[in-house]
């Protein structure tokens, strides 16, 4: 793979104008197609195999006029203070508004609050139920316009009118989150590279990649019904990951330039090494997100596939458009006029970066660091044992929104259960007496403690299927309502034995309960699949048994600790004012399993990027502890910058009013923070320091079976060396920074060019030595070998250190092509 990506990088670099023109053409074509797309919907739930879905299918067949899968809206009326809706003037106004709703496009039926008993006992609150012939995704703009007109007309007459239900259009989301994320990313990139050009390339390619992904998802709505949350999640992940992938490649490219390579070859080498890690990291995210489709919930499938597509676009952009952009930037990307004094000192080989100091601290105190980290994560995970899940309803809408006002008004006038009525279906086609079976069901419902009201049965034309309604006393998302649904279904089993009729519970509340149950049941199996996938992929990448096991355990720590944070904030209310949570409640059912898929991918990103550089150093002859320190020297700063960018992007979504988006933002931000800084940059080096060489062992029989994917570019390095040895040697050039090797994080690593180390010291830094010009040219081969894989601190028995330096001298890398 490394060889293929090396050639791809050089090709894109050389044919940069063609590559850019192709991407512009693709973006234009997708944009034109997306302009006429219907757009995303609010995402109606469909859960095949559940009782609620079977009841909906039966109602669609036997009660077509009821539009069982059609959208619904509740229009709630509240009289002015001191008045009642039953007064002549207010009643006439309400009836006028109901008549207007009946004439609305796509409406199949509207209930009259005065004849249907939908007026509160106080006479101050009433509501009407509006049923549509189409699903919520197909409710037209004209129908939404009628809803808006009804609200405006009622308020003009002095009434307080609010709208609830899934037929009501949500308020457009704010774009502040994306802007904040991009702004923070720009600042971090400038600090990391000290160059506006180097910082701008990851941002530019990421924005283009996200635009391509979002436009493609919008285009797909021509053929599929996609929830609006699909676009939000794809945007959230696509932006963060695309910046990170470009950051790793640009950083490695600058490193290769400092090693003395011409820009085109540096671009090829960057893609052959960092690009290989990007491919595998992106592949893990794509597979994990795509795996959400096996759960069988349409909304979750759409979110997973849309986000997986955004990840794929981010990888393709990083491997094609980014090398082309590097071609246009040329050597200007090396200009670092924004470096601080400390960064300039590090470039001169003076001192050590914070990442190196941290790695040395961890490797010197592995037991203490490991114990503190594990105990800290365990404490954060404690709240996860109290996890309760429910699907979001209008009670979770933003404060002040029309849906939230309608929900609260109904609860005040009728009780919270009126926001989540249950639809009970009696299928008596196999019963000898359908009417008696329906009456028995009505009697049973009337006797239940948590039932506030029961609607008598109504039959289909054949008279063998009955439809009843039951209103709970408790709120739709409460445990009491969940228990009530279970109790009704238990009584249905007894009804079947007595009369042969089947009793099923459906409606939005029952569907939500079934979805939550299905997601809870699927969480552990899906987690097992994801962890198994991690073990296989990391076994291929690192050719080690210990590394995959350690990575999988670290991922589990991250997930459980993140769930603990979510429970503490959204369920227990800790720091809820800080995060803008206006009320506590169960965690949104979709979030835990979605979090597992996303966090797995992101965790594997950091595992691959950090540990692959450690493996590269180990393969090139460094000792186990030295490989850890060198991995941090080259990748620590970049991984830190990438994590800060991701946390910033995800935290920006805390500004969203929707509870689902807010909880996803906090969950992903917490997961990235814990996984990057606690698991990958603390627990991982501590464990590897304790295990030593055992971290990289692989049984011989397994080594023969596994394909060598060459993520660290070892085969590529040997191929390039053989190619150079086969050609005649020219006059040698000066290196870009004589005596200094810059790591992939943009900071130089001091190297000793006076000779090879004479002992096996592992972690002690070697003072930088500035070679004289004449001698630097005489040792050009050795300098280049040390800069590209050798280690001035390597043990004396390292074959890499003792190998003769034979390289083809390069042209002056500072000369523009």
Short mmCIF file of N, CA, C and O in Angstrom, two decimals, residues 27-37 215 218-219 222:
data_model
loop_
_atom_site.label_atom_id
_atom_site.label_comp_id
_atom_site.label_asym_id
_atom_site.label_seq_id
_atom_site.Cartn_x
_atom_site.Cartn_y
_atom_site.Cartn_z
N UNK A 27 -17.48 18.82 -7.77
CA UNK A 27 -18.25 19.66 -6.85
C UNK A 27 -19.37 20.39 -7.59
O UNK A 27 -20.50 20.50 -7.08
N UNK A 28 -19.08 20.88 -8.78
CA UNK A 28 -20.10 21.59 -9.54
C UNK A 28 -21.25 20.66 -9.92
O UNK A 28 -22.43 21.02 -9.80
N UNK A 29 -20.92 19.44 -10.36
CA UNK A 29 -21.96 18.49 -10.75
C UNK A 29 -22.84 18.10 -9.56
O UNK A 29 -24.07 18.05 -9.66
N UNK A 30 -22.18 17.82 -8.43
CA UNK A 30 -22.95 17.44 -7.23
C UNK A 30 -23.81 18.62 -6.77
O UNK A 30 -24.97 18.44 -6.38
N UNK A 31 -23.25 19.82 -6.81
CA UNK A 31 -24.00 21.00 -6.39
C UNK A 31 -25.23 21.24 -7.23
O UNK A 31 -26.30 21.57 -6.71
N UNK A 32 -25.11 21.07 -8.53
CA UNK A 32 -26.26 21.27 -9.42
C UNK A 32 -27.35 20.24 -9.12
O UNK A 32 -28.54 20.56 -9.07
N UNK A 33 -26.93 19.00 -8.88
CA UNK A 33 -27.91 17.96 -8.56
C UNK A 33 -28.57 18.18 -7.22
O UNK A 33 -29.77 17.91 -7.05
N UNK A 34 -27.81 18.71 -6.25
CA UNK A 34 -28.36 18.91 -4.91
C UNK A 34 -29.34 20.07 -4.85
O UNK A 34 -30.19 20.12 -3.96
N UNK A 35 -29.24 21.01 -5.81
CA UNK A 35 -30.12 22.18 -5.78
C UNK A 35 -31.58 21.80 -5.93
O UNK A 35 -32.46 22.46 -5.37
N UNK A 36 -31.86 20.75 -6.67
CA UNK A 36 -33.25 20.34 -6.89
C UNK A 36 -33.68 19.19 -5.98
O UNK A 36 -34.78 18.66 -6.13
N UNK A 37 -32.82 18.80 -5.03
CA UNK A 37 -33.15 17.68 -4.13
C UNK A 37 -34.20 18.13 -3.10
O UNK A 37 -34.24 19.30 -2.72
N UNK A 215 -23.21 17.90 0.09
CA UNK A 215 -23.96 18.02 -1.17
C UNK A 215 -24.35 16.64 -1.70
O UNK A 215 -25.44 16.46 -2.25
N UNK A 218 -27.25 15.41 0.36
CA UNK A 218 -28.46 16.12 -0.09
C UNK A 218 -28.95 15.58 -1.43
O UNK A 218 -30.16 15.40 -1.64
N UNK A 219 -28.00 15.30 -2.32
CA UNK A 219 -28.36 14.71 -3.61
C UNK A 219 -29.03 13.36 -3.43
O UNK A 219 -29.96 13.00 -4.17
N UNK A 222 -32.90 12.56 -3.28
CA UNK A 222 -33.72 12.26 -4.46
C UNK A 222 -34.23 10.83 -4.40
O UNK A 222 -35.32 10.52 -4.92
#
